[in-house]
PDB file of C-alpha atoms and ligand atoms in Angstrom:
ATOM      1  CA  MET A  14     108.049 134.959 105.337  1.00 75.00           C
ATOM      2  CA  THR A  15     105.963 132.261 103.574  1.00 82.00           C
ATOM      3  CA  GLU A  16     105.868 128.983 105.492  1.00 94.00           C
ATOM      4  CA  TRP A  17     105.819 125.677 103.642  1.00 97.00           C
ATOM      5  CA  ALA A  18     104.778 122.311 105.152  1.00 98.00           C
ATOM      6  CA  ARG A  19     107.279 119.763 103.838  1.00 98.00           C
ATOM      7  CA  GLU A  20     106.263 116.090 103.727  1.00 97.00           C
ATOM      8  CA  GLU A  21     109.169 113.648 103.678  1.00 95.00           C
ATOM      9  CA  LEU A  22     107.299 110.311 103.551  1.00 94.00           C
ATOM     10  CA  HIS A  23     109.509 108.838 100.814  1.00 94.00           C
ATOM     11  CA  PRO A  24     113.328 108.589 100.890  1.00 93.00           C
ATOM     12  CA  ASP A  25     113.995 110.423  97.610  1.00 96.00           C
ATOM     13  CA  HIS A  26     110.796 112.366  97.005  1.00 96.00           C
ATOM     14  CA  ALA A  27     109.147 115.135  99.069  1.00 97.00           C
ATOM     15  CA  GLN A  28     106.219 117.493  98.603  1.00 97.00           C
ATOM     16  CA  SER A  29     105.601 120.951 100.086  1.00 98.00           C
ATOM     17  CA  LEU A  30     102.321 122.774 100.693  1.00 98.00           C
ATOM     18  CA  ARG A  31     102.121 126.506 101.407  1.00 97.00           C
ATOM     19  CA  VAL A  32     100.862 127.263 104.923  1.00 97.00           C
ATOM     20  CA  GLU A  33      98.695 130.354 104.530  1.00 96.00           C
ATOM     21  CA  ARG A  34      97.358 130.048 108.091  1.00 96.00           C
ATOM     22  CA  LEU A  35      98.062 127.525 110.841  1.00 97.00           C
ATOM     23  CA  HIS A  36      94.913 126.490 112.736  1.00 96.00           C
ATOM     24  CA  TYR A  37      96.270 123.819 115.067  1.00 95.00           C
ATOM     25  CA  ASP A  38      99.571 122.102 115.764  1.00 96.00           C
ATOM     26  CA  SER A  39     100.149 119.760 118.721  1.00 95.00           C
ATOM     27  CA  GLU A  40     100.792 116.192 119.826  1.00 95.00           C
ATOM     28  CA  THR A  41      97.855 113.867 120.478  1.00 91.00           C
ATOM     29  CA  GLU A  42      98.229 110.646 122.473  1.00 89.00           C
ATOM     30  CA  HIS A  43      99.481 108.929 119.314  1.00 93.00           C
ATOM     31  CA  GLN A  44     100.788 111.431 116.772  1.00 95.00           C
ATOM     32  CA  ARG A  45     101.537 115.073 115.900  1.00 96.00           C
ATOM     33  CA  LEU A  46      98.416 116.671 114.425  1.00 97.00           C
ATOM     34  CA  ARG A  47      98.475 119.826 112.280  1.00 98.00           C
ATOM     35  CA  VAL A  48      95.640 121.621 110.511  1.00 97.00           C
ATOM     36  CA  PHE A  49      96.550 124.503 108.208  1.00 98.00           C
ATOM     37  CA  GLU A  50      95.053 126.532 105.377  1.00 97.00           C
ATOM     38  CA  ASN A  51      96.412 126.181 101.829  1.00 98.00           C
ATOM     39  CA  PRO A  52      95.252 128.530  99.026  1.00 97.00           C
ATOM     40  CA  THR A  53      94.632 125.679  96.568  1.00 98.00           C
ATOM     41  CA  PHE A  54      93.562 122.714  98.741  1.00 98.00           C
ATOM     42  CA  GLY A  55      91.811 124.582 101.584  1.00 98.00           C
ATOM     43  CA  ARG A  56      92.255 123.103 105.031  1.00 98.00           C
ATOM     44  CA  VAL A  57      94.849 120.327 105.231  1.00 98.00           C
ATOM     45  CA  LEU A  58      95.249 117.698 107.990  1.00 98.00           C
ATOM     46  CA  THR A  59      98.701 116.190 108.517  1.00 98.00           C
ATOM     47  CA  LEU A  60      99.675 113.496 111.008  1.00 97.00           C
ATOM     48  CA  ASP A  61     103.380 113.249 111.850  1.00 96.00           C
ATOM     49  CA  GLY A  62     104.014 115.566 108.876  1.00 97.00           C
ATOM     50  CA  VAL A  63     102.195 113.352 106.344  1.00 97.00           C
ATOM     51  CA  VAL A  64      99.166 114.669 104.441  1.00 98.00           C
ATOM     52  CA  GLN A  65      96.076 112.734 105.540  1.00 98.00           C
ATOM     53  CA  THR A  66      93.349 114.686 103.824  1.00 98.00           C
ATOM     54  CA  THR A  67      92.503 118.081 102.363  1.00 98.00           C
ATOM     55  CA  GLU A  68      89.208 119.870 101.777  1.00 98.00           C
ATOM     56  CA  GLY A  69      90.164 120.231  98.111  1.00 98.00           C
ATOM     57  CA  ASP A  70      90.844 116.679  96.927  1.00 98.00           C
ATOM     58  CA  ASN A  71      89.500 114.322  99.615  1.00 98.00           C
ATOM     59  CA  PHE A  72      86.385 113.568  97.533  1.00 98.00           C
ATOM     60  CA  ILE A  73      88.412 111.419  95.110  1.00 98.00           C
ATOM     61  CA  TYR A  74      89.792 109.135  97.833  1.00 98.00           C
ATOM     62  CA  HIS A  75      86.608 108.917  99.908  1.00 98.00           C
ATOM     63  CA  GLU A  76      84.271 108.324  96.958  1.00 98.00           C
ATOM     64  CA  MET A  77      86.462 105.567  95.497  1.00 98.00           C
ATOM     65  CA  MET A  78      86.945 103.723  98.805  1.00 98.00           C
ATOM     66  CA  THR A  79      83.186 103.727  99.557  1.00 98.00           C
ATOM     67  CA  HIS A  80      81.016 103.668  96.421  1.00 98.00           C
ATOM     68  CA  VAL A  81      83.160 101.067  94.603  1.00 98.00           C
ATOM     69  CA  PRO A  82      82.761  98.285  97.226  1.00 98.00           C
ATOM     70  CA  ILE A  83      79.226  99.306  98.330  1.00 98.00           C
ATOM     71  CA  LEU A  84      77.749  99.468  94.813  1.00 98.00           C
ATOM     72  CA  ALA A  85      79.670  96.381  93.693  1.00 98.00           C
ATOM     73  CA  HIS A  86      78.233  94.477  96.664  1.00 98.00           C
ATOM     74  CA  GLY A  87      74.686  95.689  96.062  1.00 97.00           C
ATOM     75  CA  ALA A  88      73.225  94.832  99.484  1.00 97.00           C
ATOM     76  CA  ALA A  89      75.674  96.258 102.017  1.00 98.00           C
ATOM     77  CA  ARG A  90      73.863  96.826 105.332  1.00 98.00           C
ATOM     78  CA  ARG A  91      76.690  96.714 107.888  1.00 98.00           C
ATOM     79  CA  VAL A  92      79.958  98.569 107.152  1.00 98.00           C
ATOM     80  CA  CYS A  93      83.126  98.875 109.244  1.00 98.00           C
ATOM     81  CA  ILE A  94      85.625 101.710 108.803  1.00 98.00           C
ATOM     82  CA  VAL A  95      89.051 101.235 110.399  1.00 98.00           C
ATOM     83  CA  GLY A  96      90.738 104.608 110.921  1.00 98.00           C
ATOM     84  CA  GLY A  97      89.040 107.442 109.066  1.00 98.00           C
ATOM     85  CA  GLY A  98      89.177 109.852 112.056  1.00 98.00           C
ATOM     86  CA  ASP A  99      88.569 112.924 109.852  1.00 98.00           C
ATOM     87  CA  GLY A 100      85.037 111.640 109.150  1.00 98.00           C
ATOM     88  CA  GLY A 101      85.251 111.865 105.352  1.00 98.00           C
ATOM     89  CA  MET A 102      84.863 108.121 104.832  1.00 98.00           C
ATOM     90  CA  ALA A 103      81.830 107.946 107.130  1.00 98.00           C
ATOM     91  CA  ARG A 104      80.337 110.904 105.228  1.00 98.00           C
ATOM     92  CA  GLU A 105      80.356 108.958 101.956  1.00 98.00           C
ATOM     93  CA  VAL A 106      79.261 105.597 103.430  1.00 98.00           C
ATOM     94  CA  LEU A 107      76.298 107.217 105.199  1.00 98.00           C
ATOM     95  CA  LYS A 108      75.097 108.700 101.877  1.00 98.00           C
ATOM     96  CA  HIS A 109      73.831 105.150 101.158  1.00 98.00           C
ATOM     97  CA  ALA A 110      70.336 104.994 102.658  1.00 98.00           C
ATOM     98  CA  THR A 111      70.557 101.183 102.385  1.00 97.00           C
ATOM     99  CA  VAL A 112      73.417 101.094 104.899  1.00 98.00           C
ATOM    100  CA  GLU A 113      71.886 100.380 108.318  1.00 98.00           C
ATOM    101  CA  HIS A 114      74.942 100.508 110.592  1.00 98.00           C
ATOM    102  CA  VAL A 115      78.506 101.842 110.399  1.00 98.00           C
ATOM    103  CA  THR A 116      81.138 100.894 112.968  1.00 98.00           C
ATOM    104  CA  MET A 117      84.087 103.300 112.838  1.00 98.00           C
ATOM    105  CA  VAL A 118      87.175 102.173 114.781  1.00 98.00           C
ATOM    106  CA  GLU A 119      89.670 105.014 115.235  1.00 98.00           C
ATOM    107  CA  ILE A 120      92.689 104.758 117.540  1.00 98.00           C
ATOM    108  CA  ASP A 121      93.114 108.505 118.155  1.00 97.00           C
ATOM    109  CA  ALA A 122      90.227 110.444 119.770  1.00 97.00           C
ATOM    110  CA  GLY A 123      92.246 113.613 119.110  1.00 96.00           C
ATOM    111  CA  VAL A 124      91.918 113.209 115.340  1.00 97.00           C
ATOM    112  CA  VAL A 125      88.128 112.963 115.648  1.00 98.00           C
ATOM    113  CA  GLU A 126      87.885 115.896 118.051  1.00 97.00           C
ATOM    114  CA  PHE A 127      90.076 118.252 116.038  1.00 95.00           C
ATOM    115  CA  SER A 128      88.562 117.186 112.718  1.00 97.00           C
ATOM    116  CA  LYS A 129      85.100 118.024 114.072  1.00 98.00           C
ATOM    117  CA  ARG A 130      86.410 121.441 115.164  1.00 97.00           C
ATOM    118  CA  TYR A 131      88.724 122.443 112.306  1.00 97.00           C
ATOM    119  CA  LEU A 132      87.506 120.285 109.365  1.00 98.00           C
ATOM    120  CA  PRO A 133      83.677 120.150 109.600  1.00 98.00           C
ATOM    121  CA  THR A 134      83.440 120.131 105.792  1.00 98.00           C
ATOM    122  CA  LEU A 135      85.005 116.644 105.815  1.00 98.00           C
ATOM    123  CA  SER A 136      82.429 114.910 107.995  1.00 98.00           C
ATOM    124  CA  GLN A 137      79.446 117.128 107.144  1.00 98.00           C
ATOM    125  CA  GLY A 138      77.475 115.889 110.182  1.00 98.00           C
ATOM    126  CA  ALA A 139      78.401 112.204 109.796  1.00 98.00           C
ATOM    127  CA  PHE A 140      79.442 112.033 113.460  1.00 98.00           C
ATOM    128  CA  ASP A 141      75.852 112.900 114.440  1.00 98.00           C
ATOM    129  CA  ASP A 142      74.242 110.224 112.257  1.00 98.00           C
ATOM    130  CA  PRO A 143      72.434 107.671 114.501  1.00 98.00           C
ATOM    131  CA  ARG A 144      73.682 104.838 112.267  1.00 98.00           C
ATOM    132  CA  LEU A 145      77.302 105.623 113.171  1.00 98.00           C
ATOM    133  CA  GLU A 146      78.934 103.819 116.122  1.00 98.00           C
ATOM    134  CA  LEU A 147      82.319 105.403 116.910  1.00 98.00           C
ATOM    135  CA  VAL A 148      84.769 103.115 118.731  1.00 98.00           C
ATOM    136  CA  ILE A 149      88.036 104.632 119.950  1.00 98.00           C
ATOM    137  CA  ALA A 150      90.372 101.646 119.816  1.00 98.00           C
ATOM    138  CA  ASP A 151      93.224 100.039 117.924  1.00 98.00           C
ATOM    139  CA  GLY A 152      91.693  98.603 114.768  1.00 98.00           C
ATOM    140  CA  ALA A 153      93.777  95.444 115.041  1.00 98.00           C
ATOM    141  CA  GLU A 154      92.587  94.769 118.593  1.00 98.00           C
ATOM    142  CA  PHE A 155      89.003  95.478 117.573  1.00 98.00           C
ATOM    143  CA  MET A 156      89.193  93.142 114.566  1.00 98.00           C
ATOM    144  CA  ARG A 157      90.740  90.374 116.703  1.00 98.00           C
ATOM    145  CA  GLY A 158      87.764  90.411 119.076  1.00 98.00           C
ATOM    146  CA  THR A 159      84.783  91.452 116.945  1.00 98.00           C
ATOM    147  CA  LYS A 160      81.777  89.186 116.228  1.00 97.00           C
ATOM    148  CA  GLY A 161      81.988  90.544 112.688  1.00 98.00           C
ATOM    149  CA  GLY A 162      79.004  90.294 110.342  1.00 98.00           C
ATOM    150  CA  PHE A 163      80.230  93.122 108.079  1.00 98.00           C
ATOM    151  CA  ASP A 164      79.331  93.360 104.392  1.00 98.00           C
ATOM    152  CA  VAL A 165      82.127  95.864 103.670  1.00 98.00           C
ATOM    153  CA  ILE A 166      85.279  96.695 105.662  1.00 98.00           C
ATOM    154  CA  ILE A 167      87.162  99.870 104.637  1.00 98.00           C
ATOM    155  CA  VAL A 168      90.669 100.368 106.050  1.00 98.00           C
ATOM    156  CA  ASP A 169      91.309 104.123 105.912  1.00 98.00           C
ATOM    157  CA  SER A 170      94.583 104.079 107.810  1.00 97.00           C
ATOM    158  CA  THR A 171      97.785 106.075 107.939  1.00 97.00           C
ATOM    159  CA  ASP A 172     100.838 104.554 106.254  1.00 96.00           C
ATOM    160  CA  PRO A 173     102.501 101.415 107.692  1.00 96.00           C
ATOM    161  CA  VAL A 174     104.540 103.401 110.239  1.00 93.00           C
ATOM    162  CA  GLY A 175     103.657 104.129 113.865  1.00 93.00           C
ATOM    163  CA  PRO A 176     100.066 103.228 114.920  1.00 95.00           C
ATOM    164  CA  GLY A 177      99.120 102.260 111.344  1.00 97.00           C
ATOM    165  CA  GLU A 178     101.796  99.572 110.932  1.00 97.00           C
ATOM    166  CA  VAL A 179      99.704  96.796 112.508  1.00 98.00           C
ATOM    167  CA  LEU A 180      96.945  97.385 109.917  1.00 98.00           C
ATOM    168  CA  PHE A 181      99.206  96.085 107.135  1.00 98.00           C
ATOM    169  CA  THR A 182      99.878  92.662 108.736  1.00 98.00           C
ATOM    170  CA  ASP A 183      98.714  89.195 107.696  1.00 98.00           C
ATOM    171  CA  THR A 184      97.206  88.728 111.165  1.00 98.00           C
ATOM    172  CA  PHE A 185      95.019  91.832 110.801  1.00 98.00           C
ATOM    173  CA  TYR A 186      93.930  90.834 107.282  1.00 98.00           C
ATOM    174  CA  GLY A 187      93.068  87.338 108.542  1.00 98.00           C
ATOM    175  CA  HIS A 188      90.887  88.774 111.310  1.00 98.00           C
ATOM    176  CA  ALA A 189      89.254  91.188 108.862  1.00 98.00           C
ATOM    177  CA  LYS A 190      88.432  88.294 106.500  1.00 98.00           C
ATOM    178  CA  ARG A 191      86.823  86.418 109.401  1.00 98.00           C
ATOM    179  CA  ALA A 192      84.764  89.516 110.290  1.00 98.00           C
ATOM    180  CA  LEU A 193      83.242  89.649 106.792  1.00 98.00           C
ATOM    181  CA  ASN A 194      80.007  87.979 105.717  1.00 98.00           C
ATOM    182  CA  ASP A 195      80.384  85.331 102.987  1.00 95.00           C
ATOM    183  CA  ASP A 196      80.297  87.722 100.022  1.00 96.00           C
ATOM    184  CA  GLY A 197      81.748  90.597 102.020  1.00 98.00           C
ATOM    185  CA  ILE A 198      84.404  92.941 100.559  1.00 98.00           C
ATOM    186  CA  LEU A 199      87.611  94.255 102.182  1.00 98.00           C
ATOM    187  CA  VAL A 200      89.190  97.410 100.723  1.00 98.00           C
ATOM    188  CA  THR A 201      92.419  98.944 101.999  1.00 98.00           C
ATOM    189  CA  GLN A 202      94.347 102.178 101.575  1.00 98.00           C
ATOM    190  CA  ASN A 203      97.510 100.740  99.980  1.00 98.00           C
ATOM    191  CA  GLY A 204      99.791 103.608  99.218  1.00 98.00           C
ATOM    192  CA  VAL A 205     101.148 104.950  95.966  1.00 98.00           C
ATOM    193  CA  PRO A 206     102.628 101.976  94.067  1.00 98.00           C
ATOM    194  CA  PHE A 207     105.273 104.012  92.232  1.00 98.00           C
ATOM    195  CA  LEU A 208     106.881 104.975  95.560  1.00 98.00           C
ATOM    196  CA  GLN A 209     105.451 102.333  97.929  1.00 97.00           C
ATOM    197  CA  GLY A 210     105.492  99.190  95.734  1.00 97.00           C
ATOM    198  CA  SER A 211     106.402  96.686  98.459  1.00 97.00           C
ATOM    199  CA  GLU A 212     103.386  97.812 100.506  1.00 97.00           C
ATOM    200  CA  LEU A 213     101.065  96.701  97.716  1.00 98.00           C
ATOM    201  CA  THR A 214     102.991  93.481  97.061  1.00 98.00           C
ATOM    202  CA  ASN A 215     102.802  92.450 100.719  1.00 98.00           C
ATOM    203  CA  THR A 216      99.087  93.124 100.971  1.00 98.00           C
ATOM    204  CA  MET A 217      98.305  91.365  97.700  1.00 98.00           C
ATOM    205  CA  ARG A 218     100.313  88.336  98.810  1.00 98.00           C
ATOM    206  CA  ALA A 219      98.231  88.164 101.990  1.00 98.00           C
ATOM    207  CA  PHE A 220      94.936  88.705 100.126  1.00 98.00           C
ATOM    208  CA  ARG A 221      95.822  85.992  97.595  1.00 98.00           C
ATOM    209  CA  ALA A 222      96.027  83.469 100.466  1.00 98.00           C
ATOM    210  CA  LEU A 223      92.790  84.671 102.075  1.00 98.00           C
ATOM    211  CA  PHE A 224      90.340  85.480  99.283  1.00 98.00           C
ATOM    212  CA  VAL A 225      88.935  83.864  96.128  1.00 97.00           C
ATOM    213  CA  GLU A 226      89.231  87.247  94.402  1.00 97.00           C
ATOM    214  CA  SER A 227      92.051  89.691  95.189  1.00 97.00           C
ATOM    215  CA  THR A 228      93.383  92.632  93.208  1.00 98.00           C
ATOM    216  CA  CYS A 229      93.613  96.409  93.522  1.00 98.00           C
ATOM    217  CA  TYR A 230      92.087  99.446  91.862  1.00 98.00           C
ATOM    218  CA  LEU A 231      93.503 102.921  91.347  1.00 98.00           C
ATOM    219  CA  ALA A 232      92.742 106.614  91.636  1.00 98.00           C
ATOM    220  CA  THR A 233      95.007 109.652  91.637  1.00 98.00           C
ATOM    221  CA  ILE A 234      94.724 112.063  94.579  1.00 98.00           C
ATOM    222  CA  PRO A 235      96.810 115.216  93.967  1.00 98.00           C
ATOM    223  CA  THR A 236      98.137 115.530  97.551  1.00 98.00           C
ATOM    224  CA  TYR A 237      99.113 111.855  97.815  1.00 98.00           C
ATOM    225  CA  ALA A 238     102.310 112.471  95.879  1.00 95.00           C
ATOM    226  CA  GLY A 239     103.760 109.992  93.409  1.00 96.00           C
ATOM    227  CA  GLY A 240     101.029 109.027  90.979  1.00 97.00           C
ATOM    228  CA  PRO A 241      97.927 106.862  91.396  1.00 98.00           C
ATOM    229  CA  MET A 242      97.065 105.413  94.826  1.00 98.00           C
ATOM    230  CA  ALA A 243      96.202 101.708  95.055  1.00 98.00           C
ATOM    231  CA  PHE A 244      93.227 100.346  96.942  1.00 98.00           C
ATOM    232  CA  GLY A 245      93.472  96.675  97.937  1.00 98.00           C
ATOM    233  CA  TRP A 246      90.385  94.569  97.078  1.00 98.00           C
ATOM    234  CA  GLY A 247      89.614  91.161  98.607  1.00 98.00           C
ATOM    235  CA  THR A 248      86.386  89.144  98.502  1.00 98.00           C
ATOM    236  CA  ASP A 249      84.991  85.625  98.110  1.00 98.00           C
ATOM    237  CA  GLY A 250      81.932  87.111  96.411  1.00 95.00           C
ATOM    238  CA  ASP A 251      81.501  88.116  92.746  1.00 91.00           C
ATOM    239  CA  GLY A 252      81.331  91.869  93.353  1.00 90.00           C
ATOM    240  CA  ARG A 253      84.230  92.436  90.995  1.00 93.00           C
ATOM    241  CA  ARG A 254      82.139  91.144  88.068  1.00 92.00           C
ATOM    242  CA  THR A 255      79.078  93.346  88.658  1.00 94.00           C
ATOM    243  CA  PRO A 256      78.116  94.488  85.129  1.00 96.00           C
ATOM    244  CA  MET A 257      78.264  98.198  84.316  1.00 97.00           C
ATOM    245  CA  ASP A 258      74.487  98.483  83.709  1.00 97.00           C
ATOM    246  CA  VAL A 259      73.815  96.942  87.122  1.00 98.00           C
ATOM    247  CA  LEU A 260      76.251  99.405  88.721  1.00 98.00           C
ATOM    248  CA  GLN A 261      74.533 102.240  86.857  1.00 98.00           C
ATOM    249  CA  GLY A 262      71.133 101.095  88.077  1.00 98.00           C
ATOM    250  CA  ARG A 263      72.333 100.917  91.683  1.00 98.00           C
ATOM    251  CA  PHE A 264      74.085 104.296  91.434  1.00 98.00           C
ATOM    252  CA  ASP A 265      70.972 105.934  89.965  1.00 98.00           C
ATOM    253  CA  ALA A 266      68.762 104.320  92.628  1.00 98.00           C
ATOM    254  CA  SER A 267      71.066 105.555  95.397  1.00 98.00           C
ATOM    255  CA  GLY A 268      70.446 109.182  94.377  1.00 98.00           C
ATOM    256  CA  ILE A 269      73.998 109.991  95.496  1.00 98.00           C
ATOM    257  CA  SER A 270      75.768 112.926  93.806  1.00 97.00           C
ATOM    258  CA  THR A 271      79.514 112.590  93.358  1.00 98.00           C
ATOM    259  CA  ASP A 272      82.400 114.622  91.923  1.00 98.00           C
ATOM    260  CA  TYR A 273      84.676 111.746  90.955  1.00 98.00           C
ATOM    261  CA  TYR A 274      82.885 108.390  91.181  1.00 98.00           C
ATOM    262  CA  ASN A 275      80.658 107.047  88.404  1.00 98.00           C
ATOM    263  CA  PRO A 276      80.192 103.461  87.144  1.00 98.00           C
ATOM    264  CA  ALA A 277      82.514 103.941  84.149  1.00 98.00           C
ATOM    265  CA  VAL A 278      85.302 105.245  86.427  1.00 98.00           C
ATOM    266  CA  HIS A 279      84.535 102.345  88.795  1.00 98.00           C
ATOM    267  CA  VAL A 280      85.072  99.694  86.113  1.00 98.00           C
ATOM    268  CA  ALA A 281      88.080 101.482  84.589  1.00 98.00           C
ATOM    269  CA  SER A 282      89.819 101.812  87.968  1.00 98.00           C
ATOM    270  CA  PHE A 283      90.481  98.043  87.983  1.00 98.00           C
ATOM    271  CA  ALA A 284      92.413  98.272  84.694  1.00 98.00           C
ATOM    272  CA  LEU A 285      96.020  98.187  85.929  1.00 98.00           C
ATOM    273  CA  PRO A 286      99.121  99.511  84.149  1.00 98.00           C
ATOM    274  CA  GLY A 287     102.046  97.063  83.852  1.00 98.00           C
ATOM    275  CA  TYR A 288     104.189  98.638  86.584  1.00 98.00           C
ATOM    276  CA  VAL A 289     101.326  98.072  89.039  1.00 98.00           C
ATOM    277  CA  SER A 290     100.188  94.601  87.911  1.00 98.00           C
ATOM    278  CA  ARG A 291     103.811  93.429  88.096  1.00 98.00           C
ATOM    279  CA  LEU A 292     103.769  94.308  91.813  1.00 98.00           C
ATOM    280  CA  ILE A 293     100.979  91.768  92.393  1.00 98.00           C
ATOM    281  CA  PRO A 294     102.477  88.304  93.089  1.00 95.00           C
TER     282      PRO A 294
HETATM  283  N1  SAM B   5      93.699 108.977 103.829  1.00 68.74           N
HETATM  284  C1  SAM B   5      94.742 108.960 104.726  1.00 68.74           C
HETATM  285  C2  SAM B   5      95.924 108.257 104.114  1.00 68.74           C
HETATM  286  O1  SAM B   5      95.736 107.699 103.047  1.00 68.74           O
HETATM  287  O2  SAM B   5      97.013 108.344 104.625  1.00 68.74           O
HETATM  288  C3  SAM B   5      94.278 108.364 106.008  1.00 68.74           C
HETATM  289  C4  SAM B   5      93.376 109.292 106.679  1.00 68.74           C
HETATM  290  S1  SAM B   5      92.740 108.853 108.234  1.00 68.74           S
HETATM  291  C5  SAM B   5      92.901 110.367 109.032  1.00 68.74           C
HETATM  292  C6  SAM B   5      93.930 107.822 109.014  1.00 68.74           C
HETATM  293  C7  SAM B   5      93.519 107.468 110.422  1.00 68.74           C
HETATM  294  O3  SAM B   5      94.004 106.172 110.791  1.00 68.74           O
HETATM  295  C8  SAM B   5      94.087 108.427 111.486  1.00 68.74           C
HETATM  296  O4  SAM B   5      93.024 109.121 112.082  1.00 68.74           O
HETATM  297  C9  SAM B   5      94.811 107.518 112.472  1.00 68.74           C
HETATM  298  O5  SAM B   5      94.694 107.928 113.806  1.00 68.74           O
HETATM  299  C10 SAM B   5      94.102 106.186 112.206  1.00 68.74           C
HETATM  300  N2  SAM B   5      94.850 105.014 112.642  1.00 68.74           N
HETATM  301  C11 SAM B   5      96.186 104.785 112.528  1.00 68.74           C
HETATM  302  N3  SAM B   5      96.499 103.592 113.083  1.00 68.74           N
HETATM  303  C12 SAM B   5      95.337 103.050 113.546  1.00 68.74           C
HETATM  304  C13 SAM B   5      94.998 101.827 114.220  1.00 68.74           C
HETATM  305  N4  SAM B   5      95.945 100.918 114.515  1.00 68.74           N
HETATM  306  N5  SAM B   5      93.700 101.596 114.519  1.00 68.74           N
HETATM  307  C14 SAM B   5      92.729 102.514 114.208  1.00 68.74           C
HETATM  308  N6  SAM B   5      92.987 103.713 113.595  1.00 68.74           N
HETATM  309  C15 SAM B   5      94.275 103.958 113.260  1.00 68.74           C
END
């Protein structure tokens, strides 16, 4: 009998993924963690029944949340990742030889442990990189107390339910702003606007009060159902106006190979369709 993993994140819309083989299924200190094999997407990680990442399409999400802010900034040395326990975000950040230090703040040690064991293709050795400092803590608590000094902060969190809820608050965004250097950039996982519109509106309202420049950019990840995902963008710097040829020069100089990101996609991702721009107050 074929088993299907059904995700019911949205009230009127669900998605199902075939479970060809179940690798792990148990409760961690914070959430229910499952890793299973799917014929199309490879290994899939779900937390509390919600798809977090898959071997097949994670590159889109991880490349867009890392290379966009890092290449727009141009001199990012210190990066902070909040969440990101599967290691995929750290993998992409650490591809930048110019990045000297990455602080990754993950609340659930179980996600890191089981991702290392069952999803090594996500992190690809990032957890062993000497530039990576892994902190097991609540990202909101960490951001409240940190000395800061970050050039880029990437919030790779679960949705605003359970442990992830606090990462979508004005208080957390205020602390994150304070932890950034003057021209630092904050990017946030902000849901799928077609089905999670209020999430984007709330974050953009907070960013508008905190930053000189605030907007979002988009990319479509097949297993984040409901159309393009939005990434919140907040900065007092001019990273948003980095010309395409400068981005191209930085991308070429980085020597990084990608499967989704390139400077043209970077610039185009900030072009917002009406139904998304109308969600931004
Ligand atoms: N890409 C996924 C998404 O868009 O839903 C997120 C992937 S990543 C695995 C999410 C991580 O955020 C999880 O490992 C979870 O444990 C972590 N997380 C949730 N709440 C957190 C908090 N308050 N502080 C730090 N990490 C948190």
